[in-house]
mmCIF file of C-alpha atoms in Angstrom:
data_model
loop_
_atom_site.group_PDB
_atom_site.id
_atom_site.type_symbol
_atom_site.label_atom_id
_atom_site.label_comp_id
_atom_site.label_asym_id
_atom_site.label_seq_id
_atom_site.Cartn_x
_atom_site.Cartn_y
_atom_site.Cartn_z
ATOM 1 C CA MET A 238 0.000 0.000 0.000
ATOM 2 C CA LEU A 239 1.414 3.375 -0.990
ATOM 3 C CA ILE A 240 0.384 6.519 0.875
ATOM 4 C CA PHE A 241 0.828 9.815 -0.981
ATOM 5 C CA ASP A 242 0.228 13.418 0.013
ATOM 6 C CA ILE A 243 -3.048 15.026 -1.079
ATOM 7 C CA SER A 244 -1.535 16.282 -4.354
ATOM 8 C CA MET A 245 -0.350 12.737 -5.208
ATOM 9 C CA VAL A 246 3.194 14.070 -5.678
ATOM 10 C CA LYS A 247 5.090 13.063 -2.547
ATOM 11 C CA LEU A 248 5.201 9.416 -1.433
ATOM 12 C CA LYS A 249 4.692 9.558 2.327
ATOM 13 C CA ARG A 250 4.872 5.869 3.248
ATOM 14 C CA ILE A 251 4.960 2.319 1.918
ATOM 15 C CA VAL A 252 3.019 -0.232 3.974
ATOM 16 C CA LEU A 253 3.767 -3.902 3.284
ATOM 17 C CA GLY A 254 1.491 -5.318 5.948
ATOM 18 C CA THR A 255 0.433 -4.991 9.540
ATOM 19 C CA LYS A 256 3.868 -4.387 11.066
ATOM 20 C CA GLN A 257 6.996 -2.680 9.818
ATOM 21 C CA LEU A 258 9.700 -4.456 11.879
ATOM 22 C CA PHE A 259 10.025 -8.254 12.027
ATOM 23 C CA GLU A 260 12.132 -10.453 14.267
ATOM 24 C CA ASN A 261 12.242 -13.397 11.832
ATOM 25 C CA GLU A 262 11.126 -14.411 8.341
ATOM 26 C CA GLN A 263 7.998 -16.236 9.518
ATOM 27 C CA ASP A 264 6.758 -13.142 11.389
ATOM 28 C CA ALA A 265 7.511 -11.070 8.306
ATOM 29 C CA TYR A 266 5.413 -13.395 6.123
ATOM 30 C CA LEU A 267 2.518 -13.579 8.599
ATOM 31 C CA ASN A 268 2.294 -9.804 8.787
ATOM 32 C CA GLN A 269 2.521 -9.020 5.074
ATOM 33 C CA PHE A 270 -0.420 -8.726 2.737
ATOM 34 C CA ASP A 271 -1.186 -11.925 0.830
ATOM 35 C CA CYS A 272 -3.824 -10.744 -1.657
ATOM 36 C CA PRO A 273 -5.028 -7.218 -0.862
ATOM 37 C CA ARG A 274 -8.263 -7.083 -2.856
ATOM 38 C CA ASP A 275 -9.858 -3.750 -1.959
ATOM 39 C CA ILE A 276 -9.300 -0.668 0.157
ATOM 40 C CA CYS A 277 -11.641 1.837 1.780
ATOM 41 C CA TYR A 278 -11.036 5.090 3.655
ATOM 42 C CA PHE A 279 -13.525 6.172 6.330
ATOM 43 C CA ASN A 280 -13.308 8.351 9.419
ATOM 44 C CA LYS A 281 -9.519 8.834 9.146
ATOM 45 C CA LYS A 282 -8.862 5.091 8.884
ATOM 46 C CA ILE A 283 -7.776 2.894 5.987
ATOM 47 C CA TYR A 284 -9.456 -0.524 5.724
ATOM 48 C CA VAL A 285 -7.641 -3.113 3.601
ATOM 49 C CA LEU A 286 -9.486 -6.288 2.579
ATOM 50 C CA ASP A 287 -6.845 -9.025 2.349
ATOM 51 C CA GLN A 288 -8.536 -11.859 0.475
ATOM 52 C CA GLY A 289 -5.538 -14.175 0.848
ATOM 53 C CA LYS A 290 -5.321 -13.918 4.644
ATOM 54 C CA LYS A 291 -9.133 -13.508 5.062
ATOM 55 C CA PHE A 292 -8.572 -10.408 7.192
ATOM 56 C CA VAL A 293 -9.529 -6.767 7.193
ATOM 57 C CA ASN A 294 -6.498 -4.755 8.300
ATOM 58 C CA ILE A 295 -7.123 -1.295 9.731
ATOM 59 C CA PHE A 296 -4.530 1.490 9.550
ATOM 60 C CA SER A 297 -4.395 5.152 10.520
ATOM 61 C CA LYS A 298 -4.353 7.587 7.624
ATOM 62 C CA GLN A 299 -0.562 7.816 8.178
ATOM 63 C CA GLY A 300 -0.285 4.058 7.595
ATOM 64 C CA ASP A 301 0.227 2.924 11.196
ATOM 65 C CA PHE A 302 -1.340 -0.455 11.958
ATOM 66 C CA ILE A 303 -4.319 -0.207 14.359
ATOM 67 C CA SER A 304 -6.015 -3.615 14.327
ATOM 68 C CA ASN A 305 -7.474 -6.335 12.156
ATOM 69 C CA PHE A 306 -10.209 -8.910 12.172
ATOM 70 C CA ASP A 307 -10.669 -12.324 10.617
ATOM 71 C CA TYR A 308 -13.869 -11.874 8.638
ATOM 72 C CA ASN A 309 -14.290 -15.614 8.067
ATOM 73 C CA LEU A 310 -13.967 -16.427 11.753
ATOM 74 C CA ASN A 311 -16.490 -13.676 12.519
ATOM 75 C CA SER A 312 -18.914 -14.986 9.857
ATOM 76 C CA ASN A 313 -18.574 -18.712 10.665
ATOM 77 C CA ASN A 314 -16.619 -19.295 7.411
ATOM 78 C CA MET A 315 -19.519 -18.182 5.210
ATOM 79 C CA ILE A 316 -17.447 -15.796 3.056
ATOM 80 C CA LYS A 317 -15.913 -17.757 0.189
ATOM 81 C CA ASN A 318 -14.595 -15.077 -2.201
ATOM 82 C CA ALA A 319 -14.409 -11.642 -0.550
ATOM 83 C CA TRP A 320 -13.754 -9.051 -3.215
ATOM 84 C CA SER A 321 -14.876 -5.634 -1.993
ATOM 85 C CA ILE A 322 -15.235 -3.609 1.219
ATOM 86 C CA ARG A 323 -17.027 -0.403 2.163
ATOM 87 C CA VAL A 324 -17.190 1.270 5.579
ATOM 88 C CA GLY A 325 -19.836 3.688 6.860
ATOM 89 C CA LEU A 326 -21.527 4.706 10.085
ATOM 90 C CA ASP A 327 -20.797 1.762 12.424
ATOM 91 C CA ASN A 328 -20.829 -0.678 9.505
ATOM 92 C CA ILE A 329 -18.252 -2.663 7.617
ATOM 93 C CA VAL A 330 -19.733 -4.218 4.493
ATOM 94 C CA ILE A 331 -17.975 -7.037 2.653
ATOM 95 C CA ALA A 332 -19.179 -8.434 -0.659
ATOM 96 C CA ASP A 333 -18.778 -12.143 -1.358
ATOM 97 C CA TRP A 334 -18.387 -12.339 -5.144
ATOM 98 C CA LYS A 335 -21.862 -12.412 -6.734
ATOM 99 C CA ILE A 336 -23.388 -14.298 -3.756
ATOM 100 C CA SER A 337 -23.908 -12.294 -0.558
ATOM 101 C CA ILE A 338 -23.310 -9.018 1.235
ATOM 102 C CA PHE A 339 -22.086 -9.261 4.849
ATOM 103 C CA LEU A 340 -22.717 -6.424 7.311
ATOM 104 C CA PHE A 341 -20.508 -6.192 10.403
ATOM 105 C CA ASN A 342 -20.531 -3.499 13.073
ATOM 106 C CA LEU A 343 -17.297 -1.744 14.013
ATOM 107 C CA ASP A 344 -16.857 -4.251 16.841
ATOM 108 C CA PHE A 345 -16.567 -6.876 14.039
ATOM 109 C CA GLU A 346 -19.805 -8.647 14.989
ATOM 110 C CA LEU A 347 -21.783 -10.026 12.073
ATOM 111 C CA LYS A 348 -25.130 -8.202 11.918
ATOM 112 C CA PHE A 349 -26.756 -9.414 8.693
ATOM 113 C CA VAL A 350 -26.198 -11.409 5.548
ATOM 114 C CA LEU A 351 -28.040 -10.251 2.436
ATOM 115 C CA LYS A 352 -28.368 -12.626 -0.507
ATOM 116 C CA ALA A 353 -27.158 -10.605 -3.457
ATOM 117 C CA ASN A 354 -26.913 -12.594 -6.655
ATOM 118 C CA ASP A 355 -24.783 -11.063 -9.393
ATOM 119 C CA VAL A 356 -23.712 -7.923 -7.451
ATOM 120 C CA THR A 357 -20.813 -6.379 -9.362
ATOM 121 C CA SER A 358 -20.448 -3.087 -7.478
ATOM 122 C CA PHE A 359 -21.856 -1.336 -4.425
ATOM 123 C CA CYS A 360 -21.543 1.775 -2.302
ATOM 124 C CA LEU A 361 -22.613 3.148 1.076
ATOM 125 C CA ILE A 362 -24.229 6.572 1.439
ATOM 126 C CA ASN A 363 -24.483 8.304 4.832
ATOM 127 C CA GLU A 364 -27.940 9.865 5.279
ATOM 128 C CA THR A 365 -30.129 11.393 8.005
ATOM 129 C CA ARG A 366 -33.841 10.709 8.431
ATOM 130 C CA PHE A 367 -35.932 12.201 11.233
ATOM 131 C CA HIS A 368 -32.690 13.437 12.822
ATOM 132 C CA GLN A 369 -31.331 9.872 12.953
ATOM 133 C CA PRO A 370 -28.276 8.794 10.944
ATOM 134 C CA TYR A 371 -28.574 5.766 8.683
ATOM 135 C CA LEU A 372 -26.877 4.248 5.673
ATOM 136 C CA LYS A 373 -28.096 3.501 2.207
ATOM 137 C CA LEU A 374 -26.539 0.409 0.679
ATOM 138 C CA VAL A 375 -26.731 0.681 -3.115
ATOM 139 C CA LEU A 376 -26.147 -2.521 -5.102
ATOM 140 C CA HIS A 377 -25.567 -2.749 -8.847
ATOM 141 C CA CYS A 378 -26.109 -6.218 -10.304
ATOM 142 C CA GLU A 379 -24.867 -7.859 -13.476
ATOM 143 C CA ASN A 380 -28.461 -8.548 -14.578
ATOM 144 C CA GLY A 381 -29.283 -4.814 -14.600
ATOM 145 C CA ASP A 382 -30.847 -4.581 -11.128
ATOM 146 C CA LEU A 383 -30.258 -1.501 -9.005
ATOM 147 C CA ILE A 384 -31.183 -2.275 -5.392
ATOM 148 C CA VAL A 385 -31.134 0.093 -2.416
ATOM 149 C CA TYR A 386 -31.417 -0.879 1.271
ATOM 150 C CA ARG A 387 -31.698 1.396 4.302
ATOM 151 C CA ILE A 388 -29.538 0.285 7.241
ATOM 152 C CA SER A 389 -30.249 1.681 10.696
ATOM 153 C CA THR A 390 -27.272 2.957 12.680
ATOM 154 C CA VAL A 391 -29.258 3.690 15.845
ATOM 155 C CA LEU A 392 -27.553 1.648 18.567
ATOM 156 C CA ASN A 393 -30.689 0.078 20.062
ATOM 157 C CA GLU A 394 -32.019 -0.863 16.609
ATOM 158 C CA MET A 395 -28.827 -2.393 15.211
ATOM 159 C CA LYS A 396 -29.251 -5.734 16.956
ATOM 160 C CA THR A 397 -32.917 -6.148 15.980
ATOM 161 C CA SER A 398 -33.674 -4.380 12.719
ATOM 162 C CA SER A 399 -32.663 -5.818 9.385
ATOM 163 C CA PRO A 400 -31.860 -3.760 6.295
ATOM 164 C CA VAL A 401 -35.031 -2.451 4.646
ATOM 165 C CA LEU A 402 -35.446 -2.692 0.882
ATOM 166 C CA ILE A 403 -36.393 0.818 -0.295
ATOM 167 C CA PHE A 404 -35.790 0.626 -4.055
ATOM 168 C CA ARG A 405 -35.422 -2.024 -6.724
ATOM 169 C CA LYS A 406 -35.477 -1.513 -10.459
ATOM 170 C CA ASN A 407 -34.170 -3.462 -13.399
ATOM 171 C CA PHE A 408 -32.528 -1.460 -16.156
ATOM 172 C CA THR A 409 -32.398 -3.577 -19.299
ATOM 173 C CA ASN A 410 -31.064 -0.877 -21.631
#
């Protein structure tokens, strides 16, 4: 991972993995990226989806390692081919290639699994409704579907409410 200044002129840091100094070769291997698949920046943190290690590594915006989590352990090995990550208000969303969307909270607890056949891209949009923050999860599918879910970020609702389908349309042209 390369970290540049805002003008993309000066290289500020090169991050090879979770730690910069290693005592032996095995530690060096265990703490390097294996197959970094996607990256997301949110709330002054960089989230790296490492498909090879089945981890999400979290760094400060300067590139200092903060923490990581094993997304397969936290999803009971349900994620087979993680390919994309997005982070929003108390949510980490991981897409399993053309199968499912996994929603975790920032404590890395699995909240929901959405079946999402043929999803090829997605995004999170931070919104406010009735003075309460929430997320919109927008899915674009290979078959032409555009699907939008509303995800509550209210703490007492997060454990009980599931994402609400608010829009679905198929665009064939």
